[in-house]
Structures are given as C-alpha cells and as structure tokens.
Short mmCIF file of C-alpha atoms and ligand atoms in Angstrom, two decimals:
data_model
loop_
_atom_site.label_atom_id
_atom_site.label_comp_id
_atom_site.label_asym_id
_atom_site.label_seq_id
_atom_site.Cartn_x
_atom_site.Cartn_y
_atom_site.Cartn_z
CA MET A 1 -10.50 51.64 -19.75
CA THR A 2 -13.04 51.12 -22.59
CA GLY A 3 -16.17 48.35 -22.45
CA LYS A 4 -14.23 46.62 -25.07
CA GLU A 5 -11.01 46.34 -23.11
CA PHE A 6 -12.84 45.36 -19.44
CA GLN A 7 -14.00 42.21 -21.18
CA PRO A 8 -11.39 40.01 -21.16
CA ILE A 9 -10.68 41.12 -18.19
CA LEU A 10 -13.88 40.41 -16.49
CA LEU A 11 -13.84 36.54 -18.29
CA PHE A 12 -10.05 35.41 -17.82
CA ALA A 13 -11.59 36.73 -13.63
CA LEU A 14 -14.57 34.23 -14.35
CA ILE A 15 -13.02 31.62 -15.79
CA THR A 16 -9.11 31.62 -12.78
CA LEU A 17 -13.16 32.45 -10.13
CA THR A 18 -14.14 29.11 -11.59
CA VAL A 19 -10.81 27.22 -11.05
CA LEU A 20 -9.87 27.76 -8.58
CA SER A 21 -13.13 27.32 -6.37
CA GLY A 22 -12.41 23.45 -6.49
CA CYS A 23 -9.50 23.58 -4.97
CA GLU A 24 -10.88 25.93 -2.48
CA LYS A 25 -9.05 25.86 0.94
CA GLY A 26 -11.07 25.63 3.63
CA LYS A 27 -12.03 27.28 6.99
CA THR A 28 -10.05 24.69 9.30
CA GLY A 29 -7.74 21.91 8.57
CA VAL A 30 -6.33 21.63 4.90
CA HIS A 31 -10.01 21.08 3.43
CA SER A 32 -13.62 21.96 4.07
CA ASP A 33 -14.80 18.08 3.24
CA PHE A 34 -11.73 16.45 4.98
CA ASN A 35 -10.74 16.88 8.80
CA ILE A 36 -7.01 16.73 7.97
CA THR A 37 -5.15 19.02 9.99
CA ASN A 38 -1.24 19.16 7.12
CA LYS A 39 0.48 17.06 9.43
CA ASP A 40 -1.51 14.25 8.59
CA ILE A 41 -1.09 14.92 5.06
CA LYS A 42 2.10 14.49 6.00
CA SER A 43 2.16 11.83 7.81
CA VAL A 44 -0.01 9.50 5.05
CA THR A 45 2.16 10.83 2.11
CA ASP A 46 5.49 9.94 4.32
CA LYS A 47 6.29 6.02 1.91
CA LEU A 48 5.57 8.37 -1.76
CA PRO A 49 8.73 8.99 -3.05
CA GLN A 50 9.72 12.77 -2.50
CA ASP A 51 8.84 14.49 -5.53
CA ILE A 52 5.51 12.86 -5.90
CA ARG A 53 5.20 13.14 -1.91
CA SER A 54 5.59 17.32 -1.93
CA ASN A 55 3.77 17.33 -4.90
CA ILE A 56 0.30 16.74 -2.68
CA ILE A 57 1.27 18.13 0.01
CA LYS A 58 2.56 21.99 -1.77
CA LYS A 59 -1.48 22.12 -2.93
CA PRO A 60 -3.33 19.82 -0.19
CA GLN A 61 -6.54 21.15 -1.17
CA CYS A 62 -7.04 20.42 -4.48
CA PHE A 63 -5.38 16.85 -3.80
CA LEU A 64 -8.16 15.98 -1.43
CA GLU A 65 -10.53 17.32 -3.61
CA TYR A 66 -10.31 14.54 -6.05
CA MET A 67 -9.35 11.59 -3.85
CA GLU A 68 -13.00 13.22 -2.66
CA ARG A 69 -14.58 12.27 -5.95
CA ILE A 70 -12.13 9.12 -5.89
CA LEU A 71 -14.09 8.02 -3.02
CA LYS A 72 -17.39 8.09 -4.13
CA GLU A 73 -16.69 6.42 -7.18
CA PRO A 74 -17.10 2.45 -8.02
CA PRO A 75 -14.02 -0.01 -6.59
CA ASP A 76 -13.51 -0.90 -9.58
CA TYR A 77 -12.52 1.52 -10.23
CA THR A 78 -8.68 1.52 -7.98
CA VAL A 79 -8.98 -2.27 -7.40
CA LEU A 80 -5.51 -3.85 -7.04
CA VAL A 81 -4.58 -6.29 -9.45
CA ASP A 82 -1.18 -7.35 -9.92
CA LYS A 83 1.66 -9.39 -8.73
CA LYS A 84 0.82 -10.18 -5.21
CA HIS A 85 -3.54 -8.78 -5.88
CA ALA A 86 -5.51 -11.83 -7.40
CA LEU A 87 -8.90 -12.25 -8.77
CA SER A 88 -10.65 -15.28 -7.47
CA SER A 89 -11.18 -17.33 -10.12
CA GLY A 90 -15.12 -17.58 -10.20
CA TYR A 91 -14.65 -13.77 -11.01
CA VAL A 92 -16.83 -12.38 -14.40
CA PRO A 93 -16.88 -8.56 -14.42
CA PRO A 94 -20.22 -6.87 -14.82
CA GLY A 95 -22.03 -5.77 -17.87
CA LEU A 96 -19.85 -7.26 -20.69
CA VAL A 97 -20.30 -5.98 -24.14
CA ASN A 98 -18.71 -6.75 -27.63
CA ILE A 99 -17.07 -3.32 -28.89
CA ARG A 100 -17.64 -4.57 -32.40
CA LYS A 101 -21.23 -2.84 -31.15
CA TYR A 102 -20.12 0.33 -30.66
CA HIS A 103 -17.99 1.59 -33.99
CA LEU A 104 -15.29 0.69 -32.53
CA GLN A 105 -11.74 -0.86 -34.67
CA THR A 106 -11.14 -4.24 -33.40
CA THR A 107 -8.80 -7.09 -34.48
CA ARG A 108 -11.19 -9.29 -33.05
CA LYS A 109 -15.07 -10.57 -34.38
CA TYR A 110 -16.00 -10.52 -30.46
CA SER A 111 -14.18 -8.74 -27.92
CA GLU A 112 -15.68 -7.42 -24.62
CA ILE A 113 -15.12 -4.98 -22.19
CA ARG A 114 -17.13 -3.56 -19.70
CA ARG A 115 -20.35 -0.80 -20.89
CA ILE A 116 -19.03 1.63 -18.32
CA VAL A 117 -15.83 2.19 -20.04
CA ILE A 118 -17.98 2.13 -23.72
CA PRO A 119 -18.54 6.28 -23.03
CA ASP A 120 -15.36 7.21 -23.15
CA LEU A 121 -13.29 4.48 -25.43
CA THR A 122 -15.84 6.19 -27.10
CA ALA A 123 -14.85 10.07 -27.18
CA MET A 124 -10.94 8.66 -27.21
CA ALA A 125 -11.55 6.98 -29.92
CA GLU A 126 -13.40 9.83 -31.41
CA ALA A 127 -10.92 12.43 -30.85
CA ALA A 128 -8.36 10.25 -32.43
CA ARG A 129 -9.81 9.66 -35.92
CA LEU A 130 -10.66 13.67 -35.80
CA GLN A 131 -7.13 14.10 -35.49
CA GLY A 132 -6.61 11.53 -38.39
CA VAL A 133 -5.37 8.54 -35.54
CA GLU A 134 -7.14 5.17 -35.94
CA LEU A 135 -7.38 3.23 -32.63
CA VAL A 136 -8.00 -0.53 -32.94
CA ILE A 137 -8.83 -2.83 -30.19
CA GLY A 138 -6.28 -6.02 -29.90
CA SER A 139 -7.22 -7.97 -26.78
CA SER A 140 -9.47 -6.90 -24.32
CA TYR A 141 -11.89 -9.06 -21.54
CA ARG A 142 -10.23 -12.29 -20.71
CA SER A 143 -11.52 -15.31 -18.21
CA TYR A 144 -9.82 -16.25 -15.57
CA ALA A 145 -9.38 -20.09 -17.95
CA TYR A 146 -8.24 -18.09 -21.39
CA GLN A 147 -5.73 -16.51 -18.54
CA LYS A 148 -4.71 -19.77 -17.15
CA ARG A 149 -4.30 -20.19 -21.50
CA LEU A 150 -2.59 -18.35 -22.29
CA TYR A 151 -0.15 -18.50 -19.37
CA SER A 152 0.88 -21.56 -19.17
CA TYR A 153 1.50 -21.30 -23.79
CA TYR A 154 3.45 -18.76 -22.14
CA VAL A 155 5.25 -20.96 -19.55
CA ARG A 156 5.58 -23.84 -22.66
CA THR A 157 7.14 -21.41 -25.32
CA ASP A 158 9.36 -19.55 -23.88
CA GLY A 159 9.75 -20.45 -20.12
CA LYS A 160 8.93 -19.03 -16.29
CA LYS A 161 10.78 -16.23 -15.50
CA LYS A 162 10.31 -14.56 -19.61
CA ALA A 163 6.69 -15.67 -19.15
CA ASP A 164 6.67 -13.90 -15.66
CA ARG A 165 8.08 -10.28 -17.14
CA GLU A 166 5.36 -10.57 -20.16
CA SER A 167 1.81 -12.35 -18.99
CA ALA A 168 0.94 -12.72 -15.75
CA ARG A 169 -0.48 -15.29 -13.56
CA PRO A 170 -4.22 -16.67 -13.87
CA GLY A 171 -5.74 -14.33 -11.76
CA HIS A 172 -3.30 -12.26 -11.49
CA SER A 173 -4.38 -10.23 -15.32
CA GLN A 174 -6.01 -6.91 -15.17
CA HIS A 175 -8.22 -7.78 -18.31
CA GLN A 176 -10.00 -9.87 -16.27
CA LEU A 177 -11.72 -6.48 -15.07
CA GLY A 178 -12.92 -6.12 -17.79
CA THR A 179 -11.73 -2.43 -18.20
CA THR A 180 -8.79 -2.87 -20.16
CA MET A 181 -7.42 -3.53 -23.35
CA ASP A 182 -3.70 -3.85 -25.30
CA PHE A 183 -4.73 -1.74 -28.44
CA SER A 184 -2.93 -2.66 -31.63
CA PRO A 185 -0.33 -4.01 -33.21
CA ILE A 186 1.49 -5.51 -29.31
CA ASP A 187 4.21 -4.90 -30.07
CA ASP A 188 7.11 -3.28 -28.08
CA ASN A 189 7.00 -0.88 -31.40
CA PHE A 190 3.72 0.30 -31.01
CA ILE A 191 5.02 3.70 -28.96
CA LYS A 192 6.75 4.24 -32.47
CA THR A 193 3.11 3.87 -34.36
CA LYS A 194 0.78 6.91 -34.73
CA GLY A 195 -1.82 5.36 -32.59
CA GLY A 196 0.67 5.04 -29.46
CA GLU A 197 1.83 8.31 -28.89
CA TRP A 198 -1.57 9.69 -29.33
CA LEU A 199 -2.86 7.27 -26.47
CA ASP A 200 0.61 8.15 -24.48
CA LYS A 201 -0.46 12.10 -24.98
CA TYR A 202 -4.06 11.94 -24.14
CA ALA A 203 -5.02 8.45 -23.02
CA TRP A 204 -5.14 10.01 -19.16
CA LYS A 205 -7.12 12.67 -20.58
CA TYR A 206 -10.18 10.35 -21.19
CA GLY A 207 -9.60 8.48 -17.84
CA PHE A 208 -6.99 5.30 -19.76
CA SER A 209 -4.16 4.89 -17.75
CA LEU A 210 -0.84 2.89 -19.24
CA SER A 211 -0.52 0.44 -16.31
CA TYR A 212 3.23 -1.05 -17.21
CA PRO A 213 5.58 2.24 -17.73
CA PRO A 214 9.07 2.27 -19.43
CA ASP A 215 11.45 2.31 -16.33
CA SER A 216 8.76 1.00 -13.74
CA GLU A 217 9.77 -3.27 -13.85
CA SER A 218 10.76 -3.09 -10.52
CA ILE A 219 7.35 -1.33 -9.46
CA THR A 220 5.34 -3.35 -11.81
CA GLY A 221 7.36 -6.22 -12.21
CA TYR A 222 6.60 -6.14 -15.96
CA LYS A 223 8.33 -4.62 -18.69
CA TYR A 224 6.95 -1.63 -20.57
CA GLU A 225 4.05 -2.52 -22.60
CA PRO A 226 3.17 0.93 -24.33
CA TRP A 227 -0.37 -1.60 -25.84
CA HIS A 228 -1.90 -1.87 -21.99
CA TYR A 229 -4.42 0.87 -20.59
CA ARG A 230 -6.32 0.01 -17.74
CA TYR A 231 -9.61 2.21 -18.18
CA VAL A 232 -9.49 4.27 -14.29
CA GLY A 233 -12.49 6.94 -14.54
CA ARG A 234 -11.71 10.49 -15.22
CA ASP A 235 -10.39 12.13 -12.16
CA VAL A 236 -8.08 8.79 -11.17
CA SER A 237 -6.27 8.74 -14.34
CA PHE A 238 -5.87 12.92 -13.65
CA VAL A 239 -4.92 11.92 -10.50
CA ILE A 240 -1.63 9.44 -11.79
CA GLU A 241 -0.93 11.70 -14.31
CA ARG A 242 -0.82 14.80 -12.32
CA TYR A 243 0.96 13.94 -9.07
CA PHE A 244 2.39 10.27 -9.73
CA ASP A 245 4.43 10.85 -12.46
CA GLY A 246 1.87 8.65 -14.85
CA LYS A 247 2.98 5.24 -11.69
CA GLN A 248 -0.47 3.88 -11.78
CA GLN A 249 0.74 1.13 -9.91
CA LEU A 250 2.18 3.71 -6.95
CA PHE A 251 -1.43 5.25 -7.00
CA LEU A 252 -3.46 2.10 -6.68
CA GLU A 253 -0.80 0.86 -3.87
CA PHE A 254 -1.34 3.76 -2.35
CA TYR A 255 -5.21 4.18 -2.57
CA ASP A 256 -5.66 1.08 -1.52
CA LYS A 257 -3.43 1.09 1.84
CA THR A 258 -5.31 5.11 2.32
CA LYS A 259 -8.56 4.54 1.80
CA GLU A 260 -9.91 3.52 4.56
CA PHE A 261 -8.69 7.00 7.11
CA PHE A 262 -9.62 9.02 3.79
CA LYS A 263 -13.63 8.04 4.23
CA LYS A 264 -12.97 8.07 8.19
CA SER A 265 -11.98 12.10 7.67
CA LEU A 266 -14.39 12.80 5.70
CA ARG A 267 -16.91 15.47 7.36
CA LYS A 268 -20.17 14.25 7.18
ZN1 LIG B 301 -2.40 -6.42 -21.49
#
C-alpha cells in the first residue's frame, strides 16, 4: 500500500473514532457519566411507544450522551406548555428583541423573539437563502393578554370546539415562551411552499422543532400546523428527530417525567 492510498483510510478511521467517542460505552453501567443500568433504561422508557423505546434501548449510551447535555441546558427549552400545562398570566420571557433588527424577513414591522434564538435562527435563514428559499416569520412572541384576545376572537367566530383545535387558551400558548414562531403564510398549504418543505427537512438541524405534526392530534390536541416551530436547542431537536419520530410532545412529556431521575443518576 502506498502512502497516498493509506491517507484516506487513516482519515476514515479518524472520523469514525471521533464520532464513536461521543457514544463510548462506559466501564460500568451503560454510560460512564451515569449511575444507570440497562434495567433502569428499560424501566424508565416502558410507557413509550414500542418503536421509540427500542431505538433508545438499542444504543442507550448514545441517548444518555444527549440527555447529559440536555440536563445542562436552560429549562425553558424543555418546559411543557400545552393543553394541560400553562405559563402564569404574569410570565414575560427575558431578553425579547425585535426580529427586524437581525435582517430576518417578517410580515410585521414589530415582531419579538428571545435573543437566545437569534444565532440559530439567522444561521437557518441564511442556509435556506443559500438554497434559494426565503423564510418569512409571520407571528412570534405573544403576551398572555394578546393570546386571551386572540382565543376569544376564535371562540366568537368559530365556536369553542373548533377554536380549541386551532388556538391555545391564554397561558397555554407556546408563543408566550418567546421561542416559538409561525412562518408565513400561516396556511394549511404552507407545507407545499418552498419554505414549508425546506423547514420540514432541515429545521431540526438548527434546533427548531415542529410542535404539531401531522396525524398527532391525539397526542398534541391540535390539528397539523406545518408553520408552527418552537426553538428547543440543537440537542433536544436532535433527540426528537432521531429517537422520538419527530414528536416533540412525546419527548417533552417523557423528559418532564424522567429528568429528576436522570439528574440524580449523574455521577458527580
Ligand atoms: Zn403558532
């Protein structure tokens, strides 16, 4: 073998080693940073749908690698805000900024989002732009009072039943978090637009997660909203995509129930 032939093999070995080292099996248990056994992993995942559960059980050390990082992230990335879990009427997220200041396209002159979202949001918009897709934000932060007016409007116009499938009650909207946005046009056909298709494929790589996916009304309580994305950070969005079949609600409920167990199991 000549030196030239050897170089690509060496490079391949190096890349493989780098990738694998992130998920190395611990000397004891399933991950060296956690005091957790295979039996614990099986028991903590036993309420999950079978396909999701077997994905985790197959390679628990990789899953735990991500869990370790998620445990250190801001709790706002994973807090449940859904039909059953509300934010208080007085909750206003910190660090709201006008999206327009960051060369991002919006349909409104003044549209706010939390500053922590900006780096990944601008990176995502730029990546889409390079592929000829212009992402436009239609709606972002909404205060409790605004959501109250919006929900009442839908109830008056469409009746309570329809309003509850399409609009959140005050305190129950992810938009109050300041990390959630609706891309434009806010329309059932958004998924057929260039922006909708692009986000569906790539948004998770930038830490954005589709909150109300198709065929998930029994889990989320909302009909499919192809335009509504919540920023959860890149580790959480990876886990939702890779392990939880793109079902944000399932992961957030799982994390809510198990985070204390995982925290306690972390070796100091
Ligand atoms: Zn929305």
